[in-house]
Amino acid sequence: MDRFGILFRGVMGGQPTGPQPTGAETIQKLCDRVASSTLLEDRRDAVRALKSLSKKYRMEVGTMAIDHLVRILQTDRSDTEILGYALDTLYNIVCNDEEEEPDESEEENQQKQEDDMGAQFTDKFVQEPENITLLLTLLEEFDFHVRWPGVKLLTALLKNQCAQVQGIILVSPMGVSRLMDLLADSREVIRNDGLLLLQQLTKGNAAIQKIVAFENAFERLLDIITEEGSSDGGIVVEDCLLLLLNLLKNNSSNQNFFKEGSYIQKMKPWFEVGDDNSGWSAQKVTNLHLMLQLVRVMVSPVNSPGATASCQKAMFQCGLLQQLCTILMATGVPADILTETINTVSEVIRGSEVNQDYFASVNAPSNPPRPAIVVLLMSMVNERQPFVLRCAVLYCFQCFLYKNHKGQGEIVATLLPSTIDANSVSAGQLLCGGLFSADSLSNWCAAVALAHALQDNLTQKEQLLRVQLATSLGKPPVSLLQQCTNILSQGDKLNRRGSRVQTKVGLLMLLCTWISNCPIAVMHFLHNQDNVPFLTGQISENLGEDERLVQGLCALLLGICIYYNDNSLENYTKEKLKQLIEKRIGKENFVEKLGFITKHELYSRAAQKPQPAFSTPEHMLFDHEFTKLVKELEGMITKAVLKSSEEEKKEEEVKKTLEQHDSIVTQYKELIREQDSQINELKEQMTLLTSQNEKMQSTITQQLSQIQQHKDQYNILKLKLGKDNQLTGNQTDAAHVNGLQPEELSQLREQLEDLQRQNQLLQTQLTEKDSLITSLKTEGVPSAEGSTSEVTVLQREVELLKAQLQSQTAEITKLQSEKQELLRGSETTAAPGENTEKIAELESRLSAQTAETLKLKGEVKTLLESRETMEKDLASATSTAAIAQAEQSKLQQEVQESKKEQDDLLMLLADQDQKILSLKQRLKDLGETIEDEDDLDSKDQFDDDDEEEEEEECDE
């Protein structure tokens, strides 16, 4: 009996009778038992049996049992044991990991079949998105036998169908959060497998990466790394670092979150390497390598410049750069870690002035101390050093000089005669030594490094022309420029053909970078009579495939000599060089050879990223920055060579015109800047004035409100005073009724007579005014303008008289109040002398009132004379009768208004008469005789004027 039959008998029970069932039949019976059994124990035993058969009979179990297993996950949620068996079974049928090593002959085919089978069952499981949602729900179960197989199953599903499963988890509510909880599990095996699950989940999905990062993943992962011993930790540290790389690489949002969360500072302890660096374990090397990659991810040249600069600044401030430089200069560090550290330092300092200055100050722990740059350059030009290490040093030197004019000047200065120190080795001496070394790789690296010292720096290009080299004893020194061309022309003497090409390419890249955009360097290059014939000879020859790149670079160098030529050398002007090309090479052939550069395969590789990454030294032909120069110059040189002299003249004229226009535009720009500054000043002044105006307006508003408050208070006081006077008058009347002294009665009679006289005078004046108005109505107006002016004058006079009448009325009221006071004084037995003095004062005021009356009569006379004058003017204004009629109607309307005002005055006089009559009646009741009213008018008018003056003083 085979093993399967024994297993089946153990599961189903009983003794075997007859032929034994096949594997498929047994699995089918187990599936039926899972589907039909009502007892949980029976279903659990059947699922356990399926689990034990799932590895050997993977296809059969996956085909027949997968739906039953999913149903178990849905219905038997209360039993953790059966859930664990079902999850383990599903994991076995979708997982592609083969525990037993197959035979070598069958390994490839077996693995392919396993992968296909796992993908097939994964597709079937994932077809229903609810299955993934169900699996996420089960992961919340804390029981180990459920959670652990659930984690493994979901990880296997992600490996087989990553994008599809990621999409389902992404739209599932709290799906990512449930998976993040795995990192907080106290059981290490679940936490570690959770790390593997998150690695698969975050691959290539930026949305999930952001969610995981904002679920506090950085904090948890860094804590785990610290707990596990940082770089000295085991495989768990490696898994954490791989997950961090997934979260940060090519994800600017997470990188910014990592920086803003101050997690860069927490990376510094990772790189604290002691003095004893012997015996590094393979795991430590792997961990530190991943840690360095994390640093590079944050400062990668492909990131946005702003983000890279902020990370570089943070790394310098927290001391991370200093820690990396310590590893760089330490002894005993493994070669691959040292290489990756150099690459990391390179990108931390690239384009950062502060970091570049710090790196320039780093010294190696040697005696005497040497700058770190010099020590690194020694490794670069040493052919016994590993190739990858030399490439890393070159990259570090390039990053140190990137956008660093100060550093470029310091490197070039070490080559100048005035700064050469015979007792020490400088960077310039090492570069020259590598440039003229017998090792072609050293030639290429030194040439590229020196070219970066001249990149976009016209001053250093001119300074480097001063460098003189002593070639041999007894011969005069040769300039560095000339020595480079000499090596080019003598390159055929080198033994190895590939090495010759590499050396030529390096020197040609150096020369092209040196003389581009530098007319003085072009003149120095053309001054040597052998250079142009060498270049034309190289371009015109029919060489092999390896030499075509050299021909293209020679064409580029000759094209630069044409484009940046200032025509200072008579034999090599732009026009003569183009004629030489046309005769010896041909313009079309020249352009074709120039195009060989960009068509080269290694050119495209070098143009992708700044770091020189080459598989073998023979592939080290192009530099990244040089590819930018070629892209910039190729089109310009092609146009310059193909253009005729007439076209060049036209272009020069156009250039001059454009320069003139540019100068005009510059002038206008300056004028606009001045106007802008003036406008800004005026705006500032206007803003200041506006603020001042607002303050003044607020002050005025406050003052107006205060004035209104004072007015309201004054009116309230005035009303109160009027009520008090009324009450006082009533009391005085009561005193009169009760009885008065004879002196008081005589005073009252005198006052009454004065009031009557004043009333009579007002009546007379009013009658005169009425007669004057009537005459104006009947006689007409002499002219439009004259009548208007005269009527205006008369109207003003009427208003004046009205005001005087009002003042007299007020004076009468005042006299009445004084009379009441005198009566009160009599009641209090005041001395008779006091009343006599007051009567004398009233008489003086009466005389003043009489004079005022005479003055009014004179004014009435004047008005009558004005009327006579208007009658004379009427005779001379007959020609303007039509206009006068219109004006007359207007004047009549004004006269009616004046009449209305007079009616109002009459009403006031009527009130005054009524008061006088009441006083007379009271005197009659007291038994006194009433005198003539005319005698009292003047006295009343005098009293009214006095009362008006006192009222004005009170108002003030």
PDB file of C-alpha atoms in Angstrom, residues 181-392:
ATOM      1  CA  ASP A 181      -0.590  46.843  12.587  1.00  0.00           C
ATOM      2  CA  LEU A 182       1.556  43.792  11.883  1.00  0.00           C
ATOM      3  CA  LEU A 183       4.673  45.816  12.700  1.00  0.00           C
ATOM      4  CA  ALA A 184       3.385  46.320  16.243  1.00  0.00           C
ATOM      5  CA  ASP A 185       2.834  42.572  16.847  1.00  0.00           C
ATOM      6  CA  SER A 186       4.836  41.327  19.821  1.00  0.00           C
ATOM      7  CA  ARG A 187       5.541  38.000  18.085  1.00  0.00           C
ATOM      8  CA  GLU A 188       8.698  38.492  16.040  1.00  0.00           C
ATOM      9  CA  VAL A 189       7.841  35.924  13.390  1.00  0.00           C
ATOM     10  CA  ILE A 190       4.632  37.759  12.516  1.00  0.00           C
ATOM     11  CA  ARG A 191       6.372  41.133  12.634  1.00  0.00           C
ATOM     12  CA  ASN A 192       9.179  39.909  10.383  1.00  0.00           C
ATOM     13  CA  ASP A 193       6.792  38.326   7.886  1.00  0.00           C
ATOM     14  CA  GLY A 194       4.795  41.561   8.051  1.00  0.00           C
ATOM     15  CA  LEU A 195       7.912  43.370   6.863  1.00  0.00           C
ATOM     16  CA  LEU A 196       8.123  41.029   3.864  1.00  0.00           C
ATOM     17  CA  LEU A 197       4.430  41.587   3.174  1.00  0.00           C
ATOM     18  CA  LEU A 198       4.848  45.391   3.217  1.00  0.00           C
ATOM     19  CA  GLN A 199       7.859  45.098   0.909  1.00  0.00           C
ATOM     20  CA  GLN A 200       5.706  43.373  -1.693  1.00  0.00           C
ATOM     21  CA  LEU A 201       2.790  45.741  -1.072  1.00  0.00           C
ATOM     22  CA  THR A 202       4.821  48.931  -1.622  1.00  0.00           C
ATOM     23  CA  LYS A 203       6.602  47.898  -4.810  1.00  0.00           C
ATOM     24  CA  GLY A 204       5.938  50.374  -7.602  1.00  0.00           C
ATOM     25  CA  ASN A 205       2.763  51.900  -6.104  1.00  0.00           C
ATOM     26  CA  ALA A 206       3.229  55.521  -5.040  1.00  0.00           C
ATOM     27  CA  ALA A 207      -0.257  55.817  -3.541  1.00  0.00           C
ATOM     28  CA  ILE A 208       0.267  52.875  -1.192  1.00  0.00           C
ATOM     29  CA  GLN A 209       3.755  54.145  -0.387  1.00  0.00           C
ATOM     30  CA  LYS A 210       2.295  57.486   0.749  1.00  0.00           C
ATOM     31  CA  ILE A 211      -0.368  55.791   2.878  1.00  0.00           C
ATOM     32  CA  VAL A 212       2.194  53.537   4.537  1.00  0.00           C
ATOM     33  CA  ALA A 213       4.467  56.512   5.214  1.00  0.00           C
ATOM     34  CA  PHE A 214       1.649  58.501   6.824  1.00  0.00           C
ATOM     35  CA  GLU A 215       0.757  55.488   8.960  1.00  0.00           C
ATOM     36  CA  ASN A 216       3.944  56.275  10.937  1.00  0.00           C
ATOM     37  CA  ALA A 217       6.007  53.654   9.088  1.00  0.00           C
ATOM     38  CA  PHE A 218       9.260  55.645   9.284  1.00  0.00           C
ATOM     39  CA  GLU A 219       9.113  55.889  13.071  1.00  0.00           C
ATOM     40  CA  ARG A 220       8.344  52.187  13.499  1.00  0.00           C
ATOM     41  CA  LEU A 221      10.994  50.992  11.060  1.00  0.00           C
ATOM     42  CA  LEU A 222      13.727  53.165  12.554  1.00  0.00           C
ATOM     43  CA  ASP A 223      12.822  51.925  16.018  1.00  0.00           C
ATOM     44  CA  ILE A 224      13.048  48.300  14.850  1.00  0.00           C
ATOM     45  CA  ILE A 225      16.437  48.973  13.248  1.00  0.00           C
ATOM     46  CA  THR A 226      17.702  50.478  16.516  1.00  0.00           C
ATOM     47  CA  GLU A 227      16.308  47.604  18.569  1.00  0.00           C
ATOM     48  CA  GLU A 228      17.926  45.041  16.282  1.00  0.00           C
ATOM     49  CA  GLY A 229      21.392  46.636  16.562  1.00  0.00           C
ATOM     50  CA  SER A 230      21.514  48.985  13.528  1.00  0.00           C
ATOM     51  CA  SER A 231      24.273  47.949  11.124  1.00  0.00           C
ATOM     52  CA  ASP A 232      25.287  45.064  13.382  1.00  0.00           C
ATOM     53  CA  GLY A 233      21.750  43.624  13.261  1.00  0.00           C
ATOM     54  CA  GLY A 234      20.534  40.626  11.350  1.00  0.00           C
ATOM     55  CA  ILE A 235      18.209  39.952   8.459  1.00  0.00           C
ATOM     56  CA  VAL A 236      15.390  41.954  10.094  1.00  0.00           C
ATOM     57  CA  VAL A 237      17.437  45.152   9.726  1.00  0.00           C
ATOM     58  CA  GLU A 238      17.956  44.329   6.063  1.00  0.00           C
ATOM     59  CA  ASP A 239      14.186  43.859   5.582  1.00  0.00           C
ATOM     60  CA  CYS A 240      13.485  47.201   7.279  1.00  0.00           C
ATOM     61  CA  LEU A 241      16.017  48.967   5.063  1.00  0.00           C
ATOM     62  CA  LEU A 242      14.569  47.384   1.920  1.00  0.00           C
ATOM     63  CA  LEU A 243      11.099  48.587   2.936  1.00  0.00           C
ATOM     64  CA  LEU A 244      12.467  52.100   3.570  1.00  0.00           C
ATOM     65  CA  LEU A 245      14.031  52.079   0.116  1.00  0.00           C
ATOM     66  CA  ASN A 246      10.673  51.114  -1.395  1.00  0.00           C
ATOM     67  CA  LEU A 247       8.978  53.998   0.421  1.00  0.00           C
ATOM     68  CA  LEU A 248      11.530  56.680  -0.458  1.00  0.00           C
ATOM     69  CA  LYS A 249      12.900  55.864  -3.899  1.00  0.00           C
ATOM     70  CA  ASN A 250      11.334  58.017  -6.653  1.00  0.00           C
ATOM     71  CA  ASN A 251       8.708  59.315  -4.207  1.00  0.00           C
ATOM     72  CA  SER A 252       9.241  63.025  -3.601  1.00  0.00           C
ATOM     73  CA  SER A 253       6.303  63.285  -1.199  1.00  0.00           C
ATOM     74  CA  ASN A 254       7.691  60.617   1.131  1.00  0.00           C
ATOM     75  CA  GLN A 255      11.184  62.078   0.859  1.00  0.00           C
ATOM     76  CA  ASN A 256       9.888  65.451   1.979  1.00  0.00           C
ATOM     77  CA  PHE A 257       7.936  63.806   4.805  1.00  0.00           C
ATOM     78  CA  PHE A 258      11.083  61.925   5.871  1.00  0.00           C
ATOM     79  CA  LYS A 259      13.105  65.149   5.928  1.00  0.00           C
ATOM     80  CA  GLU A 260      10.428  67.229   7.671  1.00  0.00           C
ATOM     81  CA  GLY A 261      10.039  64.520  10.307  1.00  0.00           C
ATOM     82  CA  SER A 262      13.736  64.905  11.265  1.00  0.00           C
ATOM     83  CA  TYR A 263      14.402  61.268  10.394  1.00  0.00           C
ATOM     84  CA  ILE A 264      17.651  62.185   8.594  1.00  0.00           C
ATOM     85  CA  GLN A 265      19.152  63.029  11.987  1.00  0.00           C
ATOM     86  CA  LYS A 266      18.243  59.534  13.222  1.00  0.00           C
ATOM     87  CA  MET A 267      20.371  57.966  10.475  1.00  0.00           C
ATOM     88  CA  LYS A 268      23.631  59.352  11.857  1.00  0.00           C
ATOM     89  CA  PRO A 269      24.163  56.579  14.507  1.00  0.00           C
ATOM     90  CA  TRP A 270      24.087  53.986  11.735  1.00  0.00           C
ATOM     91  CA  PHE A 271      27.502  55.109  10.486  1.00  0.00           C
ATOM     92  CA  GLU A 272      29.386  55.241  13.786  1.00  0.00           C
ATOM     93  CA  VAL A 273      32.198  52.871  12.870  1.00  0.00           C
ATOM     94  CA  GLY A 274      34.970  52.236  15.385  1.00  0.00           C
ATOM     95  CA  ASP A 275      38.707  51.985  14.873  1.00  0.00           C
ATOM     96  CA  ASP A 276      38.657  48.201  14.674  1.00  0.00           C
ATOM     97  CA  ASN A 277      37.139  47.458  11.265  1.00  0.00           C
ATOM     98  CA  SER A 278      38.415  43.919  10.889  1.00  0.00           C
ATOM     99  CA  GLY A 279      36.134  40.954  10.541  1.00  0.00           C
ATOM    100  CA  TRP A 280      33.004  42.556   9.166  1.00  0.00           C
ATOM    101  CA  SER A 281      30.230  40.022   8.740  1.00  0.00           C
ATOM    102  CA  ALA A 282      28.490  39.647   5.418  1.00  0.00           C
ATOM    103  CA  GLN A 283      25.202  40.806   7.000  1.00  0.00           C
ATOM    104  CA  LYS A 284      26.833  43.975   8.338  1.00  0.00           C
ATOM    105  CA  VAL A 285      28.258  44.757   4.918  1.00  0.00           C
ATOM    106  CA  THR A 286      24.808  44.270   3.392  1.00  0.00           C
ATOM    107  CA  ASN A 287      23.123  46.419   6.044  1.00  0.00           C
ATOM    108  CA  LEU A 288      25.601  49.276   5.724  1.00  0.00           C
ATOM    109  CA  HIS A 289      25.405  49.100   1.954  1.00  0.00           C
ATOM    110  CA  LEU A 290      21.598  49.536   2.129  1.00  0.00           C
ATOM    111  CA  MET A 291      21.985  52.375   4.639  1.00  0.00           C
ATOM    112  CA  LEU A 292      24.286  54.229   2.264  1.00  0.00           C
ATOM    113  CA  GLN A 293      21.780  53.688  -0.527  1.00  0.00           C
ATOM    114  CA  LEU A 294      19.098  55.283   1.658  1.00  0.00           C
ATOM    115  CA  VAL A 295      21.262  58.373   2.076  1.00  0.00           C
ATOM    116  CA  ARG A 296      21.804  58.515  -1.681  1.00  0.00           C
ATOM    117  CA  VAL A 297      18.080  58.248  -2.336  1.00  0.00           C
ATOM    118  CA  MET A 298      17.550  61.475  -0.362  1.00  0.00           C
ATOM    119  CA  VAL A 299      20.216  63.434  -2.291  1.00  0.00           C
ATOM    120  CA  SER A 300      19.991  61.788  -5.699  1.00  0.00           C
ATOM    121  CA  PRO A 301      20.678  64.091  -8.699  1.00  0.00           C
ATOM    122  CA  VAL A 302      17.358  63.000 -10.211  1.00  0.00           C
ATOM    123  CA  ASN A 303      15.442  64.616  -7.325  1.00  0.00           C
ATOM    124  CA  SER A 304      14.244  68.194  -7.565  1.00  0.00           C
ATOM    125  CA  PRO A 305      17.099  70.666  -6.867  1.00  0.00           C
ATOM    126  CA  GLY A 306      15.272  72.267  -3.966  1.00  0.00           C
ATOM    127  CA  ALA A 307      14.569  68.987  -2.198  1.00  0.00           C
ATOM    128  CA  THR A 308      18.138  67.763  -2.707  1.00  0.00           C
ATOM    129  CA  ALA A 309      19.602  71.005  -1.389  1.00  0.00           C
ATOM    130  CA  SER A 310      17.469  70.919   1.782  1.00  0.00           C
ATOM    131  CA  CYS A 311      18.483  67.306   2.478  1.00  0.00           C
ATOM    132  CA  GLN A 312      22.156  68.132   1.903  1.00  0.00           C
ATOM    133  CA  LYS A 313      21.853  70.995   4.367  1.00  0.00           C
ATOM    134  CA  ALA A 314      20.218  68.758   6.970  1.00  0.00           C
ATOM    135  CA  MET A 315      22.920  66.110   6.568  1.00  0.00           C
ATOM    136  CA  PHE A 316      25.645  68.663   7.174  1.00  0.00           C
ATOM    137  CA  GLN A 317      23.912  70.237  10.172  1.00  0.00           C
ATOM    138  CA  CYS A 318      23.275  66.933  11.958  1.00  0.00           C
ATOM    139  CA  GLY A 319      26.837  65.692  11.350  1.00  0.00           C
ATOM    140  CA  LEU A 320      25.939  62.886   8.957  1.00  0.00           C
ATOM    141  CA  LEU A 321      28.362  64.165   6.287  1.00  0.00           C
ATOM    142  CA  GLN A 322      31.147  64.346   8.855  1.00  0.00           C
ATOM    143  CA  GLN A 323      30.410  60.754   9.892  1.00  0.00           C
ATOM    144  CA  LEU A 324      30.580  59.571   6.268  1.00  0.00           C
ATOM    145  CA  CYS A 325      33.905  61.346   5.769  1.00  0.00           C
ATOM    146  CA  THR A 326      35.201  59.546   8.834  1.00  0.00           C
ATOM    147  CA  ILE A 327      34.365  56.200   7.212  1.00  0.00           C
ATOM    148  CA  LEU A 328      35.949  57.473   4.004  1.00  0.00           C
ATOM    149  CA  MET A 329      39.290  58.067   5.719  1.00  0.00           C
ATOM    150  CA  ALA A 330      39.143  55.035   8.066  1.00  0.00           C
ATOM    151  CA  THR A 331      41.343  51.986   7.611  1.00  0.00           C
ATOM    152  CA  GLY A 332      40.165  48.421   7.314  1.00  0.00           C
ATOM    153  CA  VAL A 333      36.808  49.274   5.724  1.00  0.00           C
ATOM    154  CA  PRO A 334      35.758  46.671   3.123  1.00  0.00           C
ATOM    155  CA  ALA A 335      36.306  47.762  -0.470  1.00  0.00           C
ATOM    156  CA  ASP A 336      32.659  47.659  -1.525  1.00  0.00           C
ATOM    157  CA  ILE A 337      31.597  49.717   1.529  1.00  0.00           C
ATOM    158  CA  LEU A 338      34.396  52.212   0.869  1.00  0.00           C
ATOM    159  CA  THR A 339      33.307  52.510  -2.773  1.00  0.00           C
ATOM    160  CA  GLU A 340      29.647  53.064  -1.872  1.00  0.00           C
ATOM    161  CA  THR A 341      30.669  55.570   0.833  1.00  0.00           C
ATOM    162  CA  ILE A 342      32.628  57.565  -1.760  1.00  0.00           C
ATOM    163  CA  ASN A 343      29.595  57.581  -4.057  1.00  0.00           C
ATOM    164  CA  THR A 344      27.370  58.655  -1.155  1.00  0.00           C
ATOM    165  CA  VAL A 345      29.673  61.504  -0.109  1.00  0.00           C
ATOM    166  CA  SER A 346      29.794  62.547  -3.760  1.00  0.00           C
ATOM    167  CA  GLU A 347      26.048  63.110  -3.960  1.00  0.00           C
ATOM    168  CA  VAL A 348      25.856  64.689  -0.501  1.00  0.00           C
ATOM    169  CA  ILE A 349      28.303  67.433  -1.588  1.00  0.00           C
ATOM    170  CA  ARG A 350      27.213  67.765  -5.248  1.00  0.00           C
ATOM    171  CA  GLY A 351      26.191  71.359  -5.920  1.00  0.00           C
ATOM    172  CA  SER A 352      26.175  72.301  -2.198  1.00  0.00           C
ATOM    173  CA  GLU A 353      28.681  75.056  -1.513  1.00  0.00           C
ATOM    174  CA  VAL A 354      28.786  74.505   2.255  1.00  0.00           C
ATOM    175  CA  ASN A 355      29.264  70.755   1.925  1.00  0.00           C
ATOM    176  CA  GLN A 356      31.900  71.190  -0.790  1.00  0.00           C
ATOM    177  CA  ASP A 357      33.847  73.598   1.402  1.00  0.00           C
ATOM    178  CA  TYR A 358      33.723  71.137   4.282  1.00  0.00           C
ATOM    179  CA  PHE A 359      34.916  68.281   2.077  1.00  0.00           C
ATOM    180  CA  ALA A 360      37.837  70.418   0.879  1.00  0.00           C
ATOM    181  CA  SER A 361      38.901  70.838   4.532  1.00  0.00           C
ATOM    182  CA  VAL A 362      38.872  67.101   5.354  1.00  0.00           C
ATOM    183  CA  ASN A 363      42.330  65.626   5.899  1.00  0.00           C
ATOM    184  CA  ALA A 364      43.387  62.019   5.915  1.00  0.00           C
ATOM    185  CA  PRO A 365      44.887  60.664   9.194  1.00  0.00           C
ATOM    186  CA  SER A 366      48.404  60.442   7.775  1.00  0.00           C
ATOM    187  CA  ASN A 367      51.721  61.964   8.738  1.00  0.00           C
ATOM    188  CA  PRO A 368      51.912  64.649   7.519  1.00  0.00           C
ATOM    189  CA  PRO A 369      48.130  65.083   7.033  1.00  0.00           C
ATOM    190  CA  ARG A 370      47.038  65.201   3.430  1.00  0.00           C
ATOM    191  CA  PRO A 371      43.780  66.543   2.018  1.00  0.00           C
ATOM    192  CA  ALA A 372      41.178  63.868   1.365  1.00  0.00           C
ATOM    193  CA  ILE A 373      40.946  65.007  -2.256  1.00  0.00           C
ATOM    194  CA  VAL A 374      44.645  64.277  -2.817  1.00  0.00           C
ATOM    195  CA  VAL A 375      44.365  60.861  -1.202  1.00  0.00           C
ATOM    196  CA  LEU A 376      41.382  59.966  -3.373  1.00  0.00           C
ATOM    197  CA  LEU A 377      43.095  61.176  -6.558  1.00  0.00           C
ATOM    198  CA  MET A 378      46.036  58.942  -5.712  1.00  0.00           C
ATOM    199  CA  SER A 379      43.658  55.980  -5.817  1.00  0.00           C
ATOM    200  CA  MET A 380      42.105  57.174  -9.073  1.00  0.00           C
ATOM    201  CA  VAL A 381      45.387  57.309 -11.023  1.00  0.00           C
ATOM    202  CA  ASN A 382      46.704  54.099  -9.457  1.00  0.00           C
ATOM    203  CA  GLU A 383      46.083  51.262 -11.914  1.00  0.00           C
ATOM    204  CA  ARG A 384      46.353  48.659  -9.160  1.00  0.00           C
ATOM    205  CA  GLN A 385      43.195  49.908  -7.427  1.00  0.00           C
ATOM    206  CA  PRO A 386      39.837  48.231  -8.177  1.00  0.00           C
ATOM    207  CA  PHE A 387      38.042  49.613 -11.214  1.00  0.00           C
ATOM    208  CA  VAL A 388      34.806  50.438  -9.343  1.00  0.00           C
ATOM    209  CA  LEU A 389      36.784  52.322  -6.681  1.00  0.00           C
ATOM    210  CA  ARG A 390      38.525  54.445  -9.341  1.00  0.00           C
ATOM    211  CA  CYS A 391      35.169  55.238 -10.932  1.00  0.00           C
ATOM    212  CA  ALA A 392      33.787  56.263  -7.528  1.00  0.00           C
TER     213      ALA A 392
END
